[in-house]
Structures are given as structure tokens and as C-alpha cells.
Amino acid sequence: LRALDLLNGGSRGFQRVKRGWVWNQFFVLEEYMGSDPQYVGKLHTDLDNGESGVKYTLSGDGAGTIFTIDQITGDIHALRSLDREEKPYYTLRAQAVDIETNRPLEPESEFVIKVQDINDNEPKFLEGPYTASVPEMSPVGTYVMKVTATDADDPTYGNSARVVYSILHGQPYFSVDAKTGVIRTALPNMDREMKELYQVLIQAKDMGGQLGGLAGTTTINITLSDVNDNPPRFSKSIFHLRVPESSAVGSAVGRIKAHDLDIGKNAEVEYNIVPGDGGAMFDITTNEHNQEGIIMLKKPLDYETKKAYTFKVEASNAHLDPRFHNFGPFKDTATVKINILDVDEPPVFSKPSYAMDVYEDTPQGTIIGAVTAQDLDAGNSPVRYSIDWKSDLDSFFDIDPVRGTISTNELLDRESIAQHNISVVATKVSKYVAVTVHVLDINEFPPELAMPYETFVCESAKVGQVSEYKWLCLNKDKHFFGILFFFLYSDNTAGVVTLRGGFKRRSQEIYHLPVVIEDGGLQTLSSTGTLTIRVCGCDTDGSLLTCSAEAIFLPVGLSTGALIAILVLIVVLYVGVRRQKKKETLMTSKEDIRDNVIHYDDEGGGEEDTHAFDMGTLRNPKVIKENMFRRDVKPELGLCPRRPVASQNSADISNFISLRLQEHDGDTSAPPYDSLATYAYEGEGSVAESLSSIESVKGETEEDYDYLNEWGPRFKTLAGIFGERSESQSDVTSSTTTENKH
């Protein structure tokens, strides 16, 4: 079998003869655009002698659909256009058989039809567009990135897949290696602050870059990353600030800023105050968001002390790059001038508070002290003084508006108010100072006995005998000499000296001894108290035995035992009488149960006598029990008790009683048996007296309000109001009386 391989579009070339089934590759051009089927090659066997006794068959990839064979001649044709990138080769099987018997003349053999490549695919960048970055100020040749283009054509056949790279846009800043596609910097000292973003266009061309080759392009966005190659710079050399003297310590009084062209951490600025004039008064910090320098106040300002401050502020980078130290110092300095603004401040008192002393009953208009305040502002305005009326409602004090002297406006009474706290106002601008006035005590009250005191003297006392005793004396004055007042002896005891003997309880049991008490003030005051002296029985050594009523009965001959026996007998008799009364029945007649007349043989117990009648209804007229029948009438089955109308006003007991009486009088459900209804109604004879409004005093009684004048200065206004009301009521009464007389 011979195989004829026709190349170059089916034109016959040289012929290679093989023995039997020996195959070469068949080639078919891809993308064939002819109108006739493309001739691939011819199959022939040595057994074919030209007498048409051999038939050729074809099987395998695309047999019958893509490839066809002439059974007699063995010519193979491609029925349609083929694409090498879709399928580069096809494997088929051929066999020669007897045309009549269809018997194989030779074994089946396999051969390949290869699609021959043409340059029909351009290079492609599969991952574009690309993004890359390179530090600014990088030297020439600094690696940026590598790009790769792929060509679908056959790299083993011709130059269809041999790609060459070139840069179309982006010069002179960057370059690309023609074979590898590596991109590098081509220009030194590229500055990000001048231009940050570069767009580079790269081309990949096949056929080794020759004319007629196919090409593909891609874009690379290259960004210059920042480095710290710029120091911070102030926009001006002097900053002027104005700050009120009233600014609070710790508050921000101004802002300055040094601009850095770098970004990120390379633009972070640190501010420092250069030691000097303002270092002690001000501080500066960095705002992390906008890199501003915030000037803070460290100490209070005073315009009158110092009106301006001048200091220098230094701005420097926090992160330095040693590669750029030769660019110069990475810091800048500016001068800050702060002018203090005067604020209209209130006057300042010489003291935070004042304390003054004045004796009570000091004459009106007496100066007790003075306050002083000064205007520290530049104008030094005069100061005017006044007393805050809220702190001195009763106007006890007055103040000179120019000199600040405080004087009494009324007589002071230490026993009423011992201390006055007033507020003095100093204007230009109001400022308050506390003034405490202590009312000093004078000796105006005499000492007196704290309570009535008693002592005793023995019946057997002799002339000149001393009875020692101690008394407690009080004095309303604050400063008096000693809490206890002692008499006669230096050992703090007072003695009662008997001027005679022979005291008898039977003749006189009690003596009242006047005692004169004096204090130790500059103006001595005294008072007289009464000491009660009781005559008592004493032992031989003067010890007290008894001062009771027994002393009266003993001379009659009754002993203590006899007195006790008499008292026991009286108690027994009283208990017996009470028991006898309790046994008596309350009902004198039991013949007719309907007679409910209750007789009492003893005096009523007032509001404590609650056994004869349920007073709950009377005490609360609104509480009326259901199904309450008359106790003196047998209830009838067909009749329902009528609910009495309760009084809406529980306090009007009189109307309630009247309604109940009318109800009983008009009740037709029972015969008119005699009946007595008892009500627990309080009257004048009870302990609680009358609670009814019937006997209430008609008309308002006139009340005398003159006692308000005795309560002191605080009640003068109230006394005046009620005094006028009393006078007006008196005038109306007198006019009414006069009209009645006429």
C-alpha cells in the first residue's frame, strides 16, 4: 500500500512509495475558505493493480462528517474548514478490501491528519488591566511588575506564537523588557507630590514583532507610594491669637497648623513649645485627625497682670526616613503671639467672708463693721455696696453704699435671733460676700431657780442647826458666771439655818422660805425664789424617817396598822355594792316582751355605755344593715323592711335623727305599741360634750390678735394684717349696732 501526501493545497509534489501500509502524516490547512472540499491526500495499496478490484474504507475521528474518502481512488477530502486551536489533529483508520467479497486484503492501519497552523490568533493579556505601585524617588531600573501575554497559535510551527513586548504609552517614566515583559522605572527622582498616578500601555506582538504580526495591548496603572521626603512647613511665620482673660484652665485657646505634603504616617506632625515666655502658661497637643496644633491654657490669665504672651512652636515629623536626611532638617518653627482680652470682672472683696459682733439692744444706727471691695479691671470703676434683701428680710441692718459700713437698723434681741447671716452686694458687676453678725449677750435677765425645790427640817432640830442643800439655777443670758448658783458656803452648798427649835408637824407642817439669787455680771441682777421646807420626823442621829400624812393621825392614837385596816374595809364594801347592782335585771317587767322601756338605777356612763344599743348606725349614718327589723314588733312574712334614706352628710346627725323619728311615726307595718328608741347621741353631759352642729355657736366670734405683736419682728406684718381685719369687723359691728338703735 502506498500513501500519497499532497501538500500545499493539494498540488502534487514528490511521491514517496512505501511497502504495504506505511503512513506519513497528512496535513490540512486550518481556516480553509475555498468553495470545494480541501484535498488532504491519497491512499493506495500495492495490491491495487488498477482493475478496480480494491475498495478503500475510512473510520475514526471525523470519518464521514469531516473527512471523506473515494472508495475506488483512495482520495481523502476535508468537507469543512478546520480550526487548529479547536482540535490540532485527527486520528483515523484505513483498510483495503476486496470490492466483490468485501474481504480485507490487508490489516487495518491507523494514520493521523494534522491541522496545519496559520497566524490567526493575536497575543492576549489574560489578567489585565493591571495595578502596581513603586516608591517615589526610586532609582532607575527599580522593578515594578511583570506582564505576560499568551498566543493560541502553534509555538512549534513558524513565528505565529513568538511574542515581543513594547511600551506604547508611559515613556520616559517606565520601560519594559521585550522578551520577558518586566516593567521597570526609567526616570530617576519621580516625586509623588508632583504626580502620583501613571497609566502605562503595553503591547504584545507575535511573529517576533515583524510587520504583519498580530498584537494585543493592556493597561497598567502605576502609583507612586509615599516616602517621607518632605518636612512640615508652617503657612506663616507668626500666628496672632486673642484670648479672653476669663478662659478656663484646660480649655483650647487657639489652633495652628504645619502642612506636610506627605501622606499617612509620613505626614504626622509633633508640636512643641520652645522653652521661653509661654511655656509655663500654655501647652500644645496634636489633633490626630487633621494634624492641627491645639494650644491649651495651663494657668489662669489676668489681663491686669500681663496683657500679652509671645512664644515659639516647633513642628517636626514623627517618622523620619534616613535616605532623605540630606534634604535638610525635617522641622519648622513659627512664632505665636497671644493678646489677652480684658473681661469686665466683678469687684473683689478683701476677704472671702466677714464676721462682726454687736451687743443686743444696741441703739439704731450704730456701725458694727465694714466691708471693702475693689474693681481690679483697668478702668478701676467705683464700687457700690448694698445688702441683698433676701438675706435680711426684716431689715435689721443697713449699709453705706459708698464706704461699705454696716450699721444696725433696729434693736437686736439675742434671745430671738442670736446670729444674722446677710449677703453684701458689691456692684459694678454683682459679687456676693457672706457677712455673719453675732449678737453678743448683755446681762439683762436675772438668775432664777430651775424648779421649785423642797428640803426638810427635823422636829428635833435645835437653834443654829444647818441643813445643807444644792439648787440648780438658770439664766437666759448666754454668758453668766457658772451654771450652778451656790449660797452661803464656799464648798458649793447652801445651808438653811434654824433660828429656833421645837418644830411640830401638828402645828405647822410646811414653811416657805424666800431665797434671793444674784448673778455676777457687771450690772448685778437678782431674783427671789421660794424654798419649801417640810417638818419631818427624824431619828436621833438626824436621819429622815417620814414626812407623810401619818404625822397628823399619830397624835389621835391611830397606828399604821389601823389605817391599813380601815382602807381594806372601804374597798370590800365598795366591791360588794358593785356586785349587788350587777345582779339586778335591766327589765322591770317581763310580761310583755314588746315593751322595750329600759330603766337604769345608776348614773349613765356616757359614751362608755354601749351595751343597751348598737351605736354603729348613729356614728356612721351611711352604714345601714340589711334586714334589720324592729325589736318590739314580730315581723310579718309578706312585709319587707323599708330601707331608710341615709343622710348624704354624715356630720348632720340632727337631720338624721329627725328622719328616723318621722320614719317610726309613719310606720304602718306594726301596731302603735309604746316604744322607746335610744340613740347614742353625745350631749353636753358627756365627756366629749356635744358633737352636734345644732348647738354650734352661731356667728363668728371675734378673736383678739394683739398677741401677734408680742411674737417679735418676724410677725409684725401678720399682726398688722389681722389688726386691720379686727378693726374693720369692729367698725361693721358698731355701724350695725347704730343702725339697729335707729
PDB file of C-alpha atoms in Angstrom, residues 124-224:
ATOM      1  CA  LYS A 124      -3.741  38.249  24.823  1.00  0.00           C
ATOM      2  CA  PHE A 125      -3.145  39.550  28.398  1.00  0.00           C
ATOM      3  CA  LEU A 126      -5.442  37.355  30.429  1.00  0.00           C
ATOM      4  CA  GLU A 127      -5.176  39.296  33.750  1.00  0.00           C
ATOM      5  CA  GLY A 128      -5.269  42.928  32.617  1.00  0.00           C
ATOM      6  CA  PRO A 129      -5.717  45.720  33.347  1.00  0.00           C
ATOM      7  CA  TYR A 130      -3.027  45.653  35.987  1.00  0.00           C
ATOM      8  CA  THR A 131      -2.303  47.755  39.095  1.00  0.00           C
ATOM      9  CA  ALA A 132       1.135  48.290  40.573  1.00  0.00           C
ATOM     10  CA  SER A 133       2.978  50.676  42.854  1.00  0.00           C
ATOM     11  CA  VAL A 134       6.546  51.774  43.306  1.00  0.00           C
ATOM     12  CA  PRO A 135       8.023  54.129  45.927  1.00  0.00           C
ATOM     13  CA  GLU A 136       8.577  57.672  44.813  1.00  0.00           C
ATOM     14  CA  MET A 137      12.165  58.877  44.388  1.00  0.00           C
ATOM     15  CA  SER A 138      13.181  55.335  43.324  1.00  0.00           C
ATOM     16  CA  PRO A 139      16.359  54.961  41.212  1.00  0.00           C
ATOM     17  CA  VAL A 140      16.274  53.999  37.515  1.00  0.00           C
ATOM     18  CA  GLY A 141      15.680  50.304  36.903  1.00  0.00           C
ATOM     19  CA  THR A 142      13.575  49.723  40.020  1.00  0.00           C
ATOM     20  CA  TYR A 143      11.389  46.672  39.433  1.00  0.00           C
ATOM     21  CA  VAL A 144       7.682  47.472  39.138  1.00  0.00           C
ATOM     22  CA  MET A 145       5.993  44.261  37.880  1.00  0.00           C
ATOM     23  CA  LYS A 146       5.942  41.609  35.081  1.00  0.00           C
ATOM     24  CA  VAL A 147       3.212  41.116  32.472  1.00  0.00           C
ATOM     25  CA  THR A 148       2.657  38.044  30.275  1.00  0.00           C
ATOM     26  CA  ALA A 149       0.684  37.656  27.048  1.00  0.00           C
ATOM     27  CA  THR A 150      -0.384  34.276  25.631  1.00  0.00           C
ATOM     28  CA  ASP A 151      -0.791  33.336  21.892  1.00  0.00           C
ATOM     29  CA  ALA A 152      -3.093  30.465  20.954  1.00  0.00           C
ATOM     30  CA  ASP A 153      -1.168  29.685  17.760  1.00  0.00           C
ATOM     31  CA  ASP A 154       1.240  26.722  17.484  1.00  0.00           C
ATOM     32  CA  PRO A 155       4.544  27.712  19.055  1.00  0.00           C
ATOM     33  CA  THR A 156       6.295  24.821  17.251  1.00  0.00           C
ATOM     34  CA  TYR A 157       5.378  25.955  13.782  1.00  0.00           C
ATOM     35  CA  GLY A 158       6.756  29.184  12.431  1.00  0.00           C
ATOM     36  CA  ASN A 159       6.683  32.511  14.350  1.00  0.00           C
ATOM     37  CA  SER A 160       2.933  32.695  14.897  1.00  0.00           C
ATOM     38  CA  ALA A 161       3.295  32.338  18.674  1.00  0.00           C
ATOM     39  CA  ARG A 162       6.594  34.196  19.196  1.00  0.00           C
ATOM     40  CA  VAL A 163       5.596  37.362  21.196  1.00  0.00           C
ATOM     41  CA  VAL A 164       7.585  40.590  21.608  1.00  0.00           C
ATOM     42  CA  TYR A 165       6.656  43.279  24.254  1.00  0.00           C
ATOM     43  CA  SER A 166       6.882  47.039  23.795  1.00  0.00           C
ATOM     44  CA  ILE A 167       5.616  50.158  25.604  1.00  0.00           C
ATOM     45  CA  LEU A 168       3.207  52.332  23.673  1.00  0.00           C
ATOM     46  CA  HIS A 169       2.425  54.926  26.377  1.00  0.00           C
ATOM     47  CA  GLY A 170       4.270  55.685  29.637  1.00  0.00           C
ATOM     48  CA  GLN A 171       7.647  56.800  28.465  1.00  0.00           C
ATOM     49  CA  PRO A 172      10.031  58.160  29.571  1.00  0.00           C
ATOM     50  CA  TYR A 173       8.959  57.144  33.084  1.00  0.00           C
ATOM     51  CA  PHE A 174       8.892  53.362  32.626  1.00  0.00           C
ATOM     52  CA  SER A 175      10.375  50.686  30.330  1.00  0.00           C
ATOM     53  CA  VAL A 176       9.502  47.061  29.502  1.00  0.00           C
ATOM     54  CA  ASP A 177      11.732  44.119  28.591  1.00  0.00           C
ATOM     55  CA  ALA A 178      10.812  42.937  25.056  1.00  0.00           C
ATOM     56  CA  LYS A 179      11.182  39.237  25.806  1.00  0.00           C
ATOM     57  CA  THR A 180      10.205  38.895  29.494  1.00  0.00           C
ATOM     58  CA  GLY A 181       7.614  41.671  29.879  1.00  0.00           C
ATOM     59  CA  VAL A 182       9.271  43.025  33.086  1.00  0.00           C
ATOM     60  CA  ILE A 183       8.443  46.698  33.721  1.00  0.00           C
ATOM     61  CA  ARG A 184      10.974  48.952  35.449  1.00  0.00           C
ATOM     62  CA  THR A 185      11.371  52.645  36.275  1.00  0.00           C
ATOM     63  CA  ALA A 186      13.136  54.611  33.555  1.00  0.00           C
ATOM     64  CA  LEU A 187      13.329  58.062  35.153  1.00  0.00           C
ATOM     65  CA  PRO A 188      15.007  58.961  38.493  1.00  0.00           C
ATOM     66  CA  ASN A 189      13.520  61.019  41.347  1.00  0.00           C
ATOM     67  CA  MET A 190       9.901  60.739  40.368  1.00  0.00           C
ATOM     68  CA  ASP A 191       8.068  62.789  43.041  1.00  0.00           C
ATOM     69  CA  ARG A 192       4.652  61.675  44.248  1.00  0.00           C
ATOM     70  CA  GLU A 193       3.835  65.223  45.327  1.00  0.00           C
ATOM     71  CA  MET A 194       4.262  66.301  41.679  1.00  0.00           C
ATOM     72  CA  LYS A 195       2.477  63.356  40.033  1.00  0.00           C
ATOM     73  CA  GLU A 196       1.146  60.316  41.833  1.00  0.00           C
ATOM     74  CA  LEU A 197      -0.581  58.148  39.181  1.00  0.00           C
ATOM     75  CA  TYR A 198       0.859  56.912  35.854  1.00  0.00           C
ATOM     76  CA  GLN A 199      -1.012  54.937  33.206  1.00  0.00           C
ATOM     77  CA  VAL A 200       1.247  52.710  31.032  1.00  0.00           C
ATOM     78  CA  LEU A 201       0.095  50.968  27.821  1.00  0.00           C
ATOM     79  CA  ILE A 202       1.983  47.703  26.976  1.00  0.00           C
ATOM     80  CA  GLN A 203       1.784  45.894  23.592  1.00  0.00           C
ATOM     81  CA  ALA A 204       2.485  42.198  22.882  1.00  0.00           C
ATOM     82  CA  LYS A 205       3.018  41.321  19.144  1.00  0.00           C
ATOM     83  CA  ASP A 206       3.516  37.886  17.557  1.00  0.00           C
ATOM     84  CA  MET A 207       5.593  36.967  14.514  1.00  0.00           C
ATOM     85  CA  GLY A 208       8.555  38.248  16.519  1.00  0.00           C
ATOM     86  CA  GLY A 209       7.303  41.762  16.166  1.00  0.00           C
ATOM     87  CA  GLN A 210       7.629  41.712  12.385  1.00  0.00           C
ATOM     88  CA  LEU A 211       5.352  43.541  10.081  1.00  0.00           C
ATOM     89  CA  GLY A 212       2.096  41.694   9.622  1.00  0.00           C
ATOM     90  CA  GLY A 213       2.136  40.138  13.068  1.00  0.00           C
ATOM     91  CA  LEU A 214      -0.937  40.291  15.313  1.00  0.00           C
ATOM     92  CA  ALA A 215      -0.792  42.358  18.535  1.00  0.00           C
ATOM     93  CA  GLY A 216      -2.652  42.754  21.854  1.00  0.00           C
ATOM     94  CA  THR A 217      -2.416  45.527  24.476  1.00  0.00           C
ATOM     95  CA  THR A 218      -3.065  46.020  28.189  1.00  0.00           C
ATOM     96  CA  THR A 219      -3.067  48.935  30.636  1.00  0.00           C
ATOM     97  CA  ILE A 220      -1.048  49.147  33.829  1.00  0.00           C
ATOM     98  CA  ASN A 221      -1.948  51.773  36.480  1.00  0.00           C
ATOM     99  CA  ILE A 222       1.216  52.521  38.405  1.00  0.00           C
ATOM    100  CA  THR A 223       1.007  54.568  41.625  1.00  0.00           C
ATOM    101  CA  LEU A 224       3.961  56.190  43.330  1.00  0.00           C
TER     102      LEU A 224
END
